[in-house]
Short mmCIF file of C-alpha atoms in Angstrom, two decimals:
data_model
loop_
_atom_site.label_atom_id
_atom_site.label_comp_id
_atom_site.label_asym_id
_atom_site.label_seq_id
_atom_site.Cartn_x
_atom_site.Cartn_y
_atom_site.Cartn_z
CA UNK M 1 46.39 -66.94 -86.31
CA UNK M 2 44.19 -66.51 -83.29
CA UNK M 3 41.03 -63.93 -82.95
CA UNK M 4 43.21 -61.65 -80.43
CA UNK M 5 45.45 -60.82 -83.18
CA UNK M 6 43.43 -60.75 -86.75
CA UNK M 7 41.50 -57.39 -85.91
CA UNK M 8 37.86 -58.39 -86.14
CA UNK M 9 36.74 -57.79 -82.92
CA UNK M 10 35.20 -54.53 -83.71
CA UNK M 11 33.25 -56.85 -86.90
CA UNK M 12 32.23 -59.38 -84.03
CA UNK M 13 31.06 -56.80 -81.45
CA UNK M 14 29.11 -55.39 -84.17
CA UNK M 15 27.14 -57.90 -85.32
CA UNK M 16 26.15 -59.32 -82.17
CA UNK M 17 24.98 -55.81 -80.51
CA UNK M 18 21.64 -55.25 -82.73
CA UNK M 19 19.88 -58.68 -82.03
CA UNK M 20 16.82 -59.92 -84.67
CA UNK M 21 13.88 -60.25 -82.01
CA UNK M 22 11.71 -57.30 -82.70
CA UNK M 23 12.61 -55.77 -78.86
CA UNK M 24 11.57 -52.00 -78.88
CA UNK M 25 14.92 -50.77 -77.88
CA UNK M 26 16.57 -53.10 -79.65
CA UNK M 27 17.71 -55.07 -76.47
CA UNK M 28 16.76 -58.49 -75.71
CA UNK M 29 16.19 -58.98 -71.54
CA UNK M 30 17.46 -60.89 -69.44
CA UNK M 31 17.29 -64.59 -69.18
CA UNK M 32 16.17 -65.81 -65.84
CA UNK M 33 12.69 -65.50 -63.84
CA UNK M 34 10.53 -62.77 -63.43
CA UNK M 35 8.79 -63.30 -60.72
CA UNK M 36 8.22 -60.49 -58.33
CA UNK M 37 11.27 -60.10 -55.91
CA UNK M 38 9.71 -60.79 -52.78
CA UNK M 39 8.97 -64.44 -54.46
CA UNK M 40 12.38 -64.83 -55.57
CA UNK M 41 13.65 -64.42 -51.89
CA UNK M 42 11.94 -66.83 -50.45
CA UNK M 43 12.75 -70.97 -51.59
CA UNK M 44 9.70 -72.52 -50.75
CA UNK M 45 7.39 -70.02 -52.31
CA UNK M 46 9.40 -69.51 -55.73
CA UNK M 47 9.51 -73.17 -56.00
CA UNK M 48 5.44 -73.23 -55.71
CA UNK M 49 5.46 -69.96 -58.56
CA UNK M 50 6.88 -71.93 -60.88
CA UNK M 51 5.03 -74.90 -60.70
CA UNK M 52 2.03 -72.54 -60.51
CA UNK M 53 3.75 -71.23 -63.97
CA UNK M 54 4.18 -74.12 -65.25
CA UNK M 55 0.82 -75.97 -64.60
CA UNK M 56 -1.20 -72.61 -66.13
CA UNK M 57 1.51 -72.76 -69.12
CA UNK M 58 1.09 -76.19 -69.81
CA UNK M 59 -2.80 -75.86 -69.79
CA UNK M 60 -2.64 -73.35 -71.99
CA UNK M 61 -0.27 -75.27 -74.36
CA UNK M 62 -2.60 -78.79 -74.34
CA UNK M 63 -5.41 -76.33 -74.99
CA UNK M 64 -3.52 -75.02 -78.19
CA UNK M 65 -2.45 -78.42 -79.21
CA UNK M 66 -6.29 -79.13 -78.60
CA UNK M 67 -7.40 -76.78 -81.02
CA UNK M 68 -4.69 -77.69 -83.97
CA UNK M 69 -7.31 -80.12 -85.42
CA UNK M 70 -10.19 -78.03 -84.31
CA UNK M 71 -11.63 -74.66 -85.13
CA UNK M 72 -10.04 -71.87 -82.79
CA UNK M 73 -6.07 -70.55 -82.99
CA UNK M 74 -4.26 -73.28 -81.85
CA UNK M 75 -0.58 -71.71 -82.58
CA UNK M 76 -1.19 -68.54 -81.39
CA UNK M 77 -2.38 -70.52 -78.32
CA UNK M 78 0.66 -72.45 -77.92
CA UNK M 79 2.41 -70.19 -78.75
CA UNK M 80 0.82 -67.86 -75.31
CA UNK M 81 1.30 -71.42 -73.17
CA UNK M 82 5.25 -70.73 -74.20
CA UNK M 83 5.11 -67.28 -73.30
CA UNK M 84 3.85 -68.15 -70.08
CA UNK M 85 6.09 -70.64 -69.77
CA UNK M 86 8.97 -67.63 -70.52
CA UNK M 87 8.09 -65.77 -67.92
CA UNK M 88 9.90 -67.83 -65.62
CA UNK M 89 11.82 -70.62 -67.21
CA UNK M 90 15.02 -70.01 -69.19
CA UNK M 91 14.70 -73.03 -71.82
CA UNK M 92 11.04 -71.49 -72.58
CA UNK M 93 12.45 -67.36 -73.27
CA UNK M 94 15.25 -68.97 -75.75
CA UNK M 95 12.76 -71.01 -77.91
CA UNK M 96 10.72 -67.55 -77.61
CA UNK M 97 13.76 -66.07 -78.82
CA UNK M 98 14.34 -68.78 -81.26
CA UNK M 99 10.58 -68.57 -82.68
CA UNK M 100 10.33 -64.61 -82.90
CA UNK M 101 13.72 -64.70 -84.95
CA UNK M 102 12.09 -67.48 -87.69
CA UNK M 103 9.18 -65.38 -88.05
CA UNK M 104 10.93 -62.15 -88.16
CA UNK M 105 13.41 -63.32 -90.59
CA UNK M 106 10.36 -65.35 -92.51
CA UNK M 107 8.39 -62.18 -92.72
CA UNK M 108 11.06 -60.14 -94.13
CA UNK M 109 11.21 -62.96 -96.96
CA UNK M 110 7.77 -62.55 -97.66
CA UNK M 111 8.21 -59.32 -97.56
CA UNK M 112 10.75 -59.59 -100.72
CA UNK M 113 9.16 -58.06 -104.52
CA UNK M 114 10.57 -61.50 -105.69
CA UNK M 115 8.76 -63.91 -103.28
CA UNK M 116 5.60 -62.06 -103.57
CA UNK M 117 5.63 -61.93 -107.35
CA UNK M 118 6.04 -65.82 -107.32
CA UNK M 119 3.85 -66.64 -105.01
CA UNK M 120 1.12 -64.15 -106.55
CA UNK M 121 1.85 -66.23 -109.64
CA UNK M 122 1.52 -69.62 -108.17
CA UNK M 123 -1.75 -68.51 -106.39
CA UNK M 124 -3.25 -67.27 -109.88
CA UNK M 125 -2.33 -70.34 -111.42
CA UNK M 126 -3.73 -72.63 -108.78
CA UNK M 127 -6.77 -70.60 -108.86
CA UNK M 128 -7.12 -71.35 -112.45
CA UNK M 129 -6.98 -75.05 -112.26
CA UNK M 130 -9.32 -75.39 -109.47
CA UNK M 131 -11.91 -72.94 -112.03
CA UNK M 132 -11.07 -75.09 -114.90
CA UNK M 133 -11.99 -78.15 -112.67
CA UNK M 134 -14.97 -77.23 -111.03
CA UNK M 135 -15.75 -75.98 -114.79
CA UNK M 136 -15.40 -79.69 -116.15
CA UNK M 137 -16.99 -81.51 -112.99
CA UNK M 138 -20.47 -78.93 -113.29
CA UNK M 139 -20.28 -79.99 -117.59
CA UNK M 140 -20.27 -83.09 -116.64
CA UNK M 141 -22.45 -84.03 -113.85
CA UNK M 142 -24.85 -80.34 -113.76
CA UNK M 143 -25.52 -78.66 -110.80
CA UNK M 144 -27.33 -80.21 -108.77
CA UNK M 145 -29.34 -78.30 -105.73
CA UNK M 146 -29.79 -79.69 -102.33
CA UNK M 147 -33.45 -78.47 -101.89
CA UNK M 148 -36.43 -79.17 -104.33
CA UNK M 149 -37.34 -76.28 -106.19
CA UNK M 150 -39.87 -77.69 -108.58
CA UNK M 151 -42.50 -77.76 -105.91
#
């Protein structure tokens, strides 16, 4: 039996018209550059956008990947360097698309009464055993301050 003939077109064409990116109207855009038109017309000068692009995106992302081990917001960095990057390279806008449907869809599972009774439970109880330790360790040992106060 092939698709023409088993009636689920209308289930197909349903499914795949409301797409899971968080776009306002509910539309994802097009896949290609946008750079401004006059740019695109011209070879020599779109070729020299996107390396400009590309060279500011990939600063961006090294500055991200940078910052992982260091204090600042290395993700959300890298995660601008793609965006960048998505403005006018098509691999770049579907791993944006790819990215913003995980965290969507991870969001909504957090989201869940379920996952956030569970993981309220698991926080209490790890917050417990780290009291109960620090408890035993300040029995044990005191507590001992890193200035003199006797003096």
């Amino acid at each position: 039996m092939n698709a023409e003939s088993d009636g689920r077109d209308g289930v197909v064409a349903a499914t795949t018209a409301a797409p899971a990116t968080g776009d306002v109207n509910g539309e994802e855009r097009e896949l290609g550059s946008r750079a401004p038109q006059y740019i695109q017309a011209r070879r020599t000068l779109h070729l020299s956008w996107q390396v400009g692009v590309f060279v500011v995106g990939l600063a961006v992302v090294i500055a991200g990947i940078i910052m992982l081990p260091l204090p600042g917001p290395g993700w959300l960095v890298i995660f601008g360097g793609m965006a960048i990057w998505a403005t006018e390279f098509v691999w770049a806008q579907l791993v944006l698309r790819w990215t913003k449907r995980k965290v969507t869809e991870a969001a909504q599972r957090a989201l869940d009464p379920k996952v956030r009774r569970r993981n309220i439970i698991l926080t209490t109880i790890g917050l417990v055993i780290v009291a109960v330790l620090v408890g035993i360790y300040v029995w044990k040992f005191g507590i001992v301050m890193p200035w003199k106060i006797d003096e």
